Short mmCIF file of C-alpha atoms (C1' of nucleotides) in Angstrom, two decimals:
data_model
loop_
_atom_site.label_atom_id
_atom_site.label_comp_id
_atom_site.label_asym_id
_atom_site.label_seq_id
_atom_site.Cartn_x
_atom_site.Cartn_y
_atom_site.Cartn_z
CA MET A 1 149.24 92.75 63.51
CA ALA A 2 147.15 90.66 65.76
CA ASN A 3 143.75 91.24 64.38
CA ASN A 4 142.14 88.80 66.70
CA GLU A 5 140.48 89.97 69.79
CA GLU A 6 137.61 89.29 72.03
CA SER A 7 136.65 92.62 73.35
CA HIS A 8 133.10 93.77 73.27
CA GLY A 9 131.12 94.58 70.26
CA ASP A 10 128.89 97.35 71.25
CA PRO A 11 125.30 97.93 70.46
CA VAL A 12 124.85 94.47 69.11
CA ASN A 13 123.59 93.25 72.38
CA GLU A 14 121.50 95.54 74.21
CA VAL A 15 121.13 96.59 77.78
CA ARG A 16 120.89 99.92 79.48
CA SER A 17 121.36 100.53 83.16
CA LEU A 18 119.84 103.32 85.14
CA SER A 19 122.66 103.83 87.55
CA SER A 20 126.01 105.49 87.28
CA VAL A 21 127.90 102.31 86.51
CA PRO A 22 128.76 102.32 82.82
CA LYS A 23 127.25 99.39 80.98
CA ALA A 24 130.65 98.60 79.55
CA VAL A 25 131.86 97.93 83.07
CA VAL A 26 129.06 95.49 83.77
CA GLY A 27 129.79 93.72 80.54
CA ARG A 28 133.41 93.23 81.51
CA LEU A 29 132.39 92.06 84.94
CA SER A 30 130.82 89.02 83.34
CA LEU A 31 134.04 88.32 81.52
CA TYR A 32 136.06 88.67 84.72
CA LEU A 33 133.72 86.22 86.38
CA ARG A 34 134.08 83.71 83.59
CA GLU A 35 137.86 84.00 83.60
CA LEU A 36 138.06 83.77 87.39
CA GLN A 37 136.11 80.54 87.31
CA ASN A 38 138.48 79.18 84.70
CA LEU A 39 141.45 80.23 86.83
CA LEU A 40 139.96 78.53 89.86
CA ARG A 41 139.45 75.35 87.87
CA GLN A 42 143.14 75.51 86.98
CA GLY A 43 144.01 75.75 90.64
CA ASN A 44 144.77 79.45 91.04
CA ASP A 45 143.92 80.95 94.41
CA THR A 46 144.76 84.53 93.58
CA VAL A 47 145.18 86.66 90.48
CA SER A 48 146.54 90.14 89.83
CA SER A 49 144.74 92.78 87.82
CA THR A 50 147.57 92.55 85.31
CA LYS A 51 147.13 88.84 84.75
CA LEU A 52 143.35 88.98 84.68
CA GLY A 53 143.44 91.87 82.26
CA LYS A 54 145.97 90.24 79.98
CA ALA A 55 143.86 87.11 79.69
CA LEU A 56 140.95 89.17 78.41
CA GLY A 57 142.73 91.89 76.49
CA PHE A 58 142.21 94.71 78.98
CA SER A 59 144.68 96.87 80.86
CA ASP A 60 145.40 96.30 84.53
CA ALA A 61 144.09 99.74 85.39
CA GLN A 62 140.85 98.94 83.64
CA VAL A 63 140.33 95.85 85.76
CA ARG A 64 140.98 97.73 88.98
CA LYS A 65 138.80 100.69 88.02
CA ASP A 66 135.94 98.43 87.04
CA LEU A 67 136.00 96.57 90.33
CA ALA A 68 136.37 99.83 92.24
CA TYR A 69 132.84 100.79 91.18
CA PHE A 70 131.59 98.15 93.56
CA GLY A 71 134.06 98.08 96.44
CA GLN A 72 137.57 97.17 97.48
CA PHE A 73 138.14 93.52 96.82
CA GLY A 74 141.89 93.33 96.38
CA TYR A 75 144.90 92.82 98.62
CA PRO A 76 147.93 95.03 97.90
CA GLY A 77 150.95 92.89 97.18
CA ILE A 78 148.73 89.85 96.59
CA GLY A 79 146.03 90.62 94.06
CA TYR A 80 142.49 89.28 94.26
CA ARG A 81 141.41 86.02 95.87
CA CYS A 82 139.60 84.24 93.05
CA GLU A 83 136.96 82.54 95.10
CA GLU A 84 136.15 85.69 96.99
CA LEU A 85 135.96 87.81 93.87
CA VAL A 86 133.76 85.26 92.14
CA ALA A 87 131.32 85.50 95.03
CA GLU A 88 131.38 89.30 94.95
CA ILE A 89 130.75 89.53 91.23
CA LYS A 90 127.96 86.97 91.41
CA LYS A 91 126.33 89.09 94.09
CA ILE A 92 126.66 92.18 91.93
CA MET A 93 125.23 90.45 88.88
CA GLY A 94 122.44 88.87 90.85
CA THR A 95 123.55 85.35 89.99
CA ASP A 96 124.29 84.44 93.59
CA ARG A 97 120.78 82.98 93.66
CA HIS A 98 118.70 80.81 91.35
CA TRP A 99 116.40 82.21 88.71
CA ALA A 100 113.40 80.57 87.13
CA VAL A 101 113.15 81.36 83.44
CA ALA A 102 110.40 80.94 80.86
CA LEU A 103 111.29 80.01 77.34
CA ILE A 104 108.87 81.19 74.71
CA GLY A 105 108.88 79.73 71.24
CA CYS A 106 109.79 76.08 70.76
CA GLY A 107 111.13 76.22 67.24
CA ASN A 108 114.60 75.19 66.22
CA LEU A 109 116.44 77.69 68.33
CA GLY A 110 114.06 77.53 71.27
CA ARG A 111 114.45 73.78 71.65
CA ALA A 112 118.21 74.05 71.50
CA LEU A 113 118.18 76.66 74.24
CA LEU A 114 116.09 74.31 76.37
CA GLY A 115 118.96 71.88 76.30
CA TYR A 116 121.73 74.44 76.70
CA ARG A 117 123.82 73.65 79.77
CA GLY A 118 125.41 77.07 80.11
CA PHE A 119 122.32 78.71 81.56
CA PHE A 120 121.97 76.14 84.29
CA GLN A 121 125.59 76.49 85.32
CA LYS A 122 125.01 80.17 86.03
CA GLY A 123 121.96 79.45 88.14
CA PHE A 124 119.26 79.90 85.52
CA LYS A 125 116.68 77.17 85.32
CA ILE A 126 114.18 77.04 82.50
CA ALA A 127 111.10 76.13 84.48
CA ALA A 128 108.61 76.08 81.64
CA ALA A 129 108.39 76.49 77.88
CA PHE A 130 105.57 78.01 75.85
CA ASP A 131 104.34 77.98 72.29
CA VAL A 132 101.26 78.85 70.26
CA ASP A 133 101.39 75.72 68.16
CA PRO A 134 98.99 73.17 69.71
CA SER A 135 101.07 70.30 68.34
CA LYS A 136 103.93 71.39 70.58
CA THR A 137 102.04 72.26 73.73
CA VAL A 138 101.04 68.72 74.48
CA GLY A 139 104.33 67.33 75.63
CA GLN A 140 107.73 68.36 76.80
CA PHE A 141 111.24 68.91 75.44
CA GLU A 142 114.37 68.04 77.37
CA GLY A 143 112.18 67.25 80.34
CA ILE A 144 110.69 70.73 80.41
CA PRO A 145 106.89 70.97 80.07
CA VAL A 146 105.50 72.98 77.17
CA TYR A 147 102.37 75.04 77.74
CA ASP A 148 100.14 77.15 75.61
CA ILE A 149 101.25 80.76 75.68
CA GLU A 150 97.94 81.77 77.24
CA GLU A 151 98.94 79.95 80.40
CA LEU A 152 102.01 82.13 80.83
CA GLY A 153 100.52 84.29 83.55
CA THR A 154 99.45 81.38 85.71
CA ILE A 155 102.60 79.33 85.34
CA ALA A 156 104.85 82.35 85.80
CA LYS A 157 103.21 83.09 89.13
CA GLN A 158 103.43 79.46 90.20
CA HIS A 159 107.13 79.16 89.50
CA GLN A 160 108.02 82.74 90.38
CA ILE A 161 109.44 83.28 86.95
CA ARG A 162 111.07 86.68 86.51
CA LEU A 163 112.95 86.23 83.25
CA ALA A 164 111.87 85.16 79.80
CA ILE A 165 113.78 84.02 76.74
CA LEU A 166 112.02 84.97 73.52
CA ALA A 167 112.73 82.66 70.60
CA VAL A 168 109.71 83.54 68.49
CA PRO A 169 109.48 84.88 64.93
CA ALA A 170 110.22 88.58 64.49
CA ALA A 171 106.66 89.35 63.51
CA ALA A 172 105.35 88.01 66.82
CA ALA A 173 108.05 89.34 69.12
CA ASN A 174 106.46 92.60 70.25
CA LEU A 175 103.09 91.04 70.88
CA VAL A 176 104.65 88.25 72.90
CA ALA A 177 106.77 90.75 74.80
CA GLU A 178 103.58 92.48 75.91
CA LYS A 179 102.16 89.21 77.16
CA VAL A 180 105.38 88.49 78.98
CA ALA A 181 105.25 91.86 80.70
CA ALA A 182 101.58 91.33 81.55
CA ALA A 183 102.58 88.08 83.25
CA GLY A 184 104.74 90.07 85.64
CA ILE A 185 108.07 89.12 84.09
CA THR A 186 110.56 91.99 84.18
CA GLY A 187 113.46 90.74 82.07
CA ILE A 188 113.42 89.66 78.44
CA MET A 189 116.23 88.08 76.45
CA ASN A 190 115.14 88.59 72.87
CA PHE A 191 116.44 86.38 70.07
CA ALA A 192 114.04 87.73 67.48
CA PRO A 193 115.64 90.03 64.92
CA VAL A 194 113.72 93.14 65.92
CA THR A 195 114.22 95.87 68.47
CA LEU A 196 111.45 95.50 71.01
CA ASN A 197 109.34 98.48 71.93
CA SER A 198 110.27 99.74 75.33
CA ILE A 199 108.00 98.52 78.12
CA GLU A 200 107.74 100.33 81.43
CA GLY A 201 109.59 98.45 84.14
CA VAL A 202 110.89 95.74 81.84
CA SER A 203 114.55 95.28 80.91
CA ALA A 204 115.52 93.69 77.65
CA VAL A 205 118.66 92.39 76.02
CA GLY A 206 118.61 91.60 72.36
CA VAL A 207 120.73 88.80 70.96
CA ASP A 208 120.71 88.62 67.20
CA LEU A 209 122.96 85.81 66.08
CA ALA A 210 122.93 86.89 62.46
CA ILE A 211 124.03 90.38 63.46
CA GLU A 212 126.83 88.92 65.51
CA LEU A 213 128.05 87.02 62.48
CA GLU A 214 127.69 90.15 60.38
CA GLN A 215 129.93 92.02 62.82
CA LEU A 216 132.53 89.33 62.41
CA CYS A 217 132.19 89.62 58.68
CA TYR A 218 132.96 93.33 58.91
CA SER A 219 136.09 92.64 60.94
CA VAL A 220 137.30 90.11 58.41
CA VAL A 221 136.68 92.35 55.41
CA LYS A 222 138.18 95.33 57.21
CA SER A 223 141.29 93.50 58.27
CA ASN A 224 141.79 92.32 54.71
CA ASP A 225 141.64 95.89 53.46
CA ASN A 226 144.18 96.92 56.05
CA ASN A 227 146.57 94.14 55.17
CA LEU A 228 146.68 95.17 51.55
CA SER A 229 148.01 98.59 52.41
CA MET B 1 111.06 105.12 84.32
CA ALA B 2 111.20 103.08 81.18
CA ASN B 3 113.83 100.61 82.08
CA ASN B 4 113.52 98.73 78.90
CA GLU B 5 115.94 99.30 76.13
CA GLU B 6 117.78 97.58 73.47
CA SER B 7 121.00 99.41 73.25
CA HIS B 8 124.27 97.58 73.25
CA GLY B 9 125.72 95.70 76.04
CA ASP B 10 129.33 96.24 75.72
CA PRO B 11 132.13 93.83 76.12
CA VAL B 12 129.81 90.88 76.18
CA ASN B 13 130.29 90.31 72.53
CA GLU B 14 133.63 90.83 71.27
CA VAL B 15 135.13 92.42 68.21
CA ARG B 16 137.89 94.91 67.65
CA SER B 17 138.53 96.79 64.51
CA LEU B 18 141.81 98.16 63.34
CA SER B 19 140.54 101.26 61.66
CA SER B 20 139.37 104.56 62.97
CA VAL B 21 135.70 103.66 62.93
CA PRO B 22 134.57 103.02 66.50
CA LYS B 23 133.28 99.53 67.00
CA ALA B 24 130.16 100.95 68.59
CA VAL B 25 129.35 102.57 65.27
CA VAL B 26 129.68 99.30 63.39
CA GLY B 27 127.44 97.64 65.93
CA ARG B 28 124.76 100.22 65.39
CA LEU B 29 125.12 99.91 61.64
CA SER B 30 123.83 96.37 61.90
CA LEU B 31 120.83 97.60 63.84
CA TYR B 32 120.14 100.30 61.27
CA LEU B 33 120.28 97.68 58.55
CA ARG B 34 117.85 95.42 60.38
CA GLU B 35 115.43 98.26 61.01
CA LEU B 36 115.67 99.53 57.44
CA GLN B 37 114.74 96.10 56.15
CA ASN B 38 111.75 96.04 58.46
CA LEU B 39 110.74 99.50 57.26
CA LEU B 40 111.03 98.40 53.66
CA ARG B 41 108.84 95.40 54.37
CA GLN B 42 106.27 97.80 55.80
CA GLY B 43 106.32 99.78 52.58
CA ASN B 44 108.48 102.77 53.57
CA ASP B 45 110.61 104.23 50.81
CA THR B 46 112.44 106.78 52.90
CA VAL B 47 113.21 107.38 56.56
CA SER B 48 114.61 110.31 58.52
CA SER B 49 117.44 110.02 61.02
CA THR B 50 114.96 111.02 63.71
CA LYS B 51 112.57 108.20 62.92
CA LEU B 52 115.29 105.61 62.48
CA GLY B 53 116.92 106.67 65.71
CA LYS B 54 113.68 106.68 67.65
CA ALA B 55 112.90 103.13 66.59
CA LEU B 56 116.20 101.96 68.02
CA GLY B 57 116.60 104.26 70.98
CA PHE B 58 119.32 106.49 69.53
CA SER B 59 119.40 110.22 68.86
CA ASP B 60 119.00 111.59 65.36
CA ALA B 61 122.48 113.10 65.52
CA GLN B 62 123.92 109.71 66.39
CA VAL B 63 122.40 108.14 63.32
CA ARG B 64 123.72 110.87 61.05
CA LYS B 65 127.20 110.85 62.59
CA ASP B 66 127.44 107.09 62.34
CA LEU B 67 126.57 107.08 58.66
CA ALA B 68 128.88 110.02 58.03
CA TYR B 69 131.87 107.78 58.80
CA PHE B 70 131.21 106.02 55.53
CA GLY B 71 129.86 108.68 53.20
CA GLN B 72 126.93 110.93 52.43
CA PHE B 73 123.86 108.82 51.91
CA GLY B 74 121.04 111.19 52.81
CA TYR B 75 118.94 113.73 50.98
CA PRO B 76 118.29 117.02 52.81
CA GLY B 77 114.57 117.56 53.22
CA ILE B 78 113.87 113.92 52.41
CA GLY B 79 115.91 111.65 54.66
CA TYR B 80 117.47 108.38 53.52
CA ARG B 81 116.13 106.13 50.80
CA CYS B 82 115.74 102.80 52.55
CA GLU B 83 116.67 100.55 49.67
CA GLU B 84 119.73 102.59 48.83
CA LEU B 85 120.92 102.73 52.43
CA VAL B 86 120.40 99.01 52.88
CA ALA B 87 122.66 98.40 49.89
CA GLU B 88 125.29 100.79 51.25
CA ILE B 89 125.36 99.25 54.71
CA LYS B 90 125.52 95.75 53.27
CA LYS B 91 128.51 96.83 51.24
CA ILE B 92 130.18 98.25 54.33
CA MET B 93 129.50 95.16 56.40
CA GLY B 94 130.61 92.84 53.63
CA THR B 95 127.23 91.15 53.43
CA ASP B 96 126.59 92.29 49.88
CA ARG B 97 128.00 88.92 48.84
CA HIS B 98 127.59 85.34 49.96
CA TRP B 99 129.79 83.71 52.56
CA ALA B 100 130.50 80.03 53.06
CA VAL B 101 130.71 79.15 56.74
CA ALA B 102 131.96 76.09 58.60
CA LEU B 103 130.16 74.98 61.73
CA ILE B 104 132.30 73.16 64.21
CA GLY B 105 130.76 71.11 66.99
CA CYS B 106 127.50 69.30 66.36
CA GLY B 107 126.15 69.19 69.89
CA ASN B 108 122.87 70.65 70.99
CA LEU B 109 123.67 74.21 70.10
CA GLY B 110 125.62 73.38 66.97
CA ARG B 111 122.77 71.43 65.44
CA ALA B 112 120.31 74.23 66.20
CA LEU B 113 122.58 76.72 64.49
CA LEU B 114 122.67 74.46 61.44
CA GLY B 115 118.94 74.96 61.13
CA TYR B 116 118.89 78.64 61.96
CA ARG B 117 117.33 80.62 59.14
CA GLY B 118 118.68 84.02 60.18
CA PHE B 119 122.18 83.33 58.92
CA PHE B 120 121.01 82.37 55.48
CA GLN B 121 118.89 85.50 55.15
CA LYS B 122 121.99 87.61 55.62
CA GLY B 123 123.89 85.69 52.99
CA PHE B 124 125.73 83.22 55.19
CA LYS B 125 125.57 79.61 54.11
CA ILE B 126 126.81 76.86 56.34
CA ALA B 127 128.58 74.77 53.76
CA ALA B 128 129.86 72.04 56.04
CA ALA B 129 129.77 70.90 59.64
CA PHE B 130 132.51 69.21 61.64
CA ASP B 131 132.83 67.15 64.79
CA VAL B 132 135.29 64.85 66.52
CA ASP B 133 132.66 62.30 67.48
CA PRO B 134 132.76 59.52 64.84
CA SER B 135 129.08 58.74 65.48
CA LYS B 136 128.20 62.17 64.13
CA THR B 137 130.59 62.39 61.23
CA VAL B 138 128.89 59.70 59.21
CA GLY B 139 125.78 61.55 58.13
CA GLN B 140 124.34 64.99 57.89
CA PHE B 141 122.10 67.37 59.83
CA GLU B 142 119.58 69.65 58.19
CA GLY B 143 120.95 68.60 54.84
CA ILE B 144 124.46 69.74 55.71
CA PRO B 145 127.21 67.12 55.57
CA VAL B 146 129.18 66.44 58.74
CA TYR B 147 132.88 65.70 58.44
CA ASP B 148 135.64 64.76 60.82
CA ILE B 149 137.41 67.84 62.09
CA GLU B 150 140.64 66.63 60.49
CA GLU B 151 139.12 67.23 57.08
CA LEU B 152 138.58 70.90 57.84
CA GLY B 153 141.54 72.09 55.80
CA THR B 154 140.54 70.21 52.68
CA ILE B 155 136.86 71.04 52.79
CA ALA B 156 137.47 74.68 53.68
CA LYS B 157 139.62 75.09 50.59
CA GLN B 158 137.07 73.29 48.41
CA HIS B 159 134.18 75.51 49.50
CA GLN B 160 136.22 78.68 49.95
CA ILE B 161 135.13 78.88 53.57
CA ARG B 162 136.33 82.04 55.31
CA LEU B 163 134.25 82.00 58.49
CA ALA B 164 133.75 79.41 61.21
CA ILE B 165 131.19 79.06 63.95
CA LEU B 166 132.61 77.36 67.02
CA ALA B 167 130.08 75.46 69.08
CA VAL B 168 132.49 73.19 70.91
CA PRO B 169 133.09 72.70 74.66
CA ALA B 170 135.10 75.40 76.38
CA ALA B 171 138.00 73.05 77.04
CA ALA B 172 138.43 72.35 73.32
CA ALA B 173 137.83 75.85 71.99
CA ASN B 174 141.37 77.14 71.80
CA LEU B 175 142.71 73.99 70.22
CA VAL B 176 139.96 74.00 67.63
CA ALA B 177 140.53 77.70 66.99
CA GLU B 178 144.12 76.90 66.07
CA LYS B 179 142.96 74.24 63.61
CA VAL B 180 140.48 76.67 62.14
CA ALA B 181 143.21 79.25 61.62
CA ALA B 182 145.48 76.61 60.13
CA ALA B 183 142.73 75.84 57.62
CA GLY B 184 142.99 79.40 56.35
CA ILE B 185 139.79 80.65 57.96
CA THR B 186 140.11 84.23 59.18
CA GLY B 187 136.91 84.80 61.15
CA ILE B 188 135.65 82.90 64.18
CA MET B 189 132.31 83.23 65.91
CA ASN B 190 132.91 81.61 69.27
CA PHE B 191 130.05 80.22 71.34
CA ALA B 192 132.32 78.53 73.87
CA PRO B 193 132.45 80.28 77.25
CA VAL B 194 136.13 81.19 77.07
CA THR B 195 138.08 84.09 75.66
CA LEU B 196 140.09 82.75 72.77
CA ASN B 197 143.79 83.40 72.59
CA SER B 198 144.53 85.97 69.97
CA ILE B 199 145.63 84.53 66.64
CA GLU B 200 147.56 86.56 64.09
CA GLY B 201 145.33 87.58 61.22
CA VAL B 202 142.18 86.04 62.64
CA SER B 203 139.19 88.02 63.89
CA ALA B 204 136.93 86.63 66.55
CA VAL B 205 133.60 87.51 68.08
CA GLY B 206 132.56 85.78 71.25
CA VAL B 207 128.91 85.07 71.92
CA ASP B 208 128.28 83.71 75.39
CA LEU B 209 124.57 83.18 75.82
CA ALA B 210 124.83 82.64 79.55
CA ILE B 211 126.67 85.93 79.93
CA GLU B 212 123.99 87.65 77.94
CA LEU B 213 121.37 86.35 80.31
CA GLU B 214 123.52 87.35 83.25
CA GLN B 215 123.64 90.90 81.92
CA LEU B 216 119.88 90.91 81.77
CA CYS B 217 119.78 89.63 85.30
CA TYR B 218 121.90 92.57 86.43
CA SER B 219 119.53 95.02 84.74
CA VAL B 220 116.56 93.45 86.45
CA VAL B 221 118.14 93.44 89.89
CA LYS B 222 119.45 96.96 89.42
CA SER B 223 116.14 98.36 88.26
CA ASN B 224 114.47 96.79 91.25
CA ASP B 225 116.91 98.52 93.55
CA ASN B 226 116.25 101.82 91.85
CA ASN B 227 112.49 101.49 92.09
CA LEU B 228 112.66 101.03 95.82
CA SER B 229 114.29 104.38 96.33
"C1'" DA R 1 159.36 94.07 95.33
"C1'" DC R 2 154.71 93.70 94.10
"C1'" DA R 3 150.02 94.97 93.75
"C1'" DT R 4 145.90 97.70 94.87
"C1'" DG R 5 143.01 102.04 94.73
"C1'" DT R 6 142.44 106.46 92.91
"C1'" DG R 7 142.90 111.49 91.55
"C1'" DA R 8 144.54 113.69 87.43
"C1'" DA R 9 145.25 113.64 82.56
"C1'" DG R 10 144.16 112.14 78.30
"C1'" DT R 11 141.24 109.96 74.69
"C1'" DA R 12 137.07 108.64 72.62
"C1'" DG R 13 132.23 108.98 71.84
"C1'" DT R 14 127.89 111.66 71.92
"C1'" DT R 15 124.97 115.57 71.59
"C1'" DC R 16 124.25 120.37 70.27
"C1'" DA R 17 123.22 123.65 67.10
"C1'" DC R 18 123.32 125.59 62.86
"C1'" DA R 19 124.63 126.35 57.85
"C1'" DG R 20 123.10 124.56 53.64
"C1'" DC R 21 119.86 122.11 50.71
"C1'" DC R 22 115.37 120.13 48.99
"C1'" DG I 1 109.24 123.29 56.89
"C1'" DG I 2 111.82 119.35 57.08
"C1'" DC I 3 116.11 117.17 56.99
"C1'" DT I 4 121.10 116.27 56.28
"C1'" DG I 5 126.09 116.93 57.38
"C1'" DT I 6 129.33 118.70 60.54
"C1'" DG I 7 132.38 121.67 63.56
"C1'" DA I 8 132.22 122.81 68.40
"C1'" DA I 9 130.96 121.66 73.08
"C1'" DC I 10 130.23 118.33 76.12
"C1'" DT I 11 130.19 113.89 78.43
"C1'" DA I 12 131.94 109.41 79.33
"C1'" DC I 13 135.44 106.22 79.45
"C1'" DT I 14 140.27 104.75 79.73
"C1'" DT I 15 145.00 105.12 80.93
"C1'" DC I 16 148.65 107.18 83.69
"C1'" DA I 17 151.18 107.50 87.62
"C1'" DC I 18 151.79 107.42 92.27
"C1'" DA I 19 150.61 107.16 97.29
"C1'" DT I 20 149.59 103.41 100.20
"C1'" DG I 21 149.60 98.82 101.95
"C1'" DT I 22 151.67 93.85 102.45
#
DNA sequence: ACATGTGAAGTAGTTCACAGCC
DNA sequence: GGCTGTGAACTACTTCACATGT
């Protein structure tokens, strides 16, 4: 029994869409994109729904249905042209352009995220970092200037920042989220271990690393139980 | 239209269970646990399914149904006793005990995770770190010793390590995952931006921070579209 | 022969609504 | 009156299977 799998956990990370496209579909789209880029790097020009699905643990029908929400991208008898599909999915996700991002909270995790290459590769650039601690707001980390949180509004306007990464303590998260919204930012990636209060016109995804590990823990314990029987 | 929400993205983080409990339920269980602990800290002894659900954006029925998969924990007319329910959920998740964890890959992200408090608070202790780079394997970070990856088997046995956090480059991830499995570790939290090949008897959750941000990006773009119409 | 796109069928997850209990 | 636990109804998602295209 192959107990391994990378499918999607569910409410551990948190987004809701308004439209008729199921959020599960959008989640898989990101995985398709990632896999397609890997395939391209390995020199593949085209890929079939069967192959793409198999690589990610989904059925071929699932792949085709998911893509069908957004258009007809395939070629019967051929499959999908990787480069083309990459471009399409990027357009759908909104990552066909560059995004300026604010990082708020320069603690352990915050500083690591400043140096994280993965964001940049997807077109996200952390334009500025913020903190409340005066000892941090003097300089810069990883070449990114650190400002006092009160300057968020000004700097956000200057750099046209539309997304914020929150790496602040749980107790401060909701207050900071309000400031972020007030600065005209409409997307928040929240690393604090609390569910943010909903803010009109602002989308949020929560990423709780400890919860993610806890989910893994459940799988491990569960699979042990099953193997005994 | 309140476009904010922290519900669960779907296949962005990746777990599959064998049993009949939907993975979505297990995901929400972690959120209930987190909220219950916050409620306790605020001095609440009991909570109703309505209140708990409202705090997280779920219906009262959802909360009750989710918990009903595991037993009867509530008191009609009263609700749920927070402390009691916390203990129950911890037991279900397997976090009622302590877990020794190996961290593999001491780059930017890896080192930040070594210092991340959230894991410890849930009972996870990073007992040892590993890397291939000899310049890193001499010392320690955050008080945690760093070993050469080849020592994984020995050290894992010594510390009874059952979980591993992979913070290695994408190109190395699958190879390292094999070594992890060979060391007798049965749970992998994968930060590398690839879907790991399935390994017999090993559970994996994938956490791709860039994908998480991409999902947020989609929500923001989408909600913009909707507001125009 | 191979692969897409899609209606139809099937499965899984969520909400309703109410009986029973405090 | 407030609240849980749960069958029944409903909704959403996934898979099937095949017509169509290369």
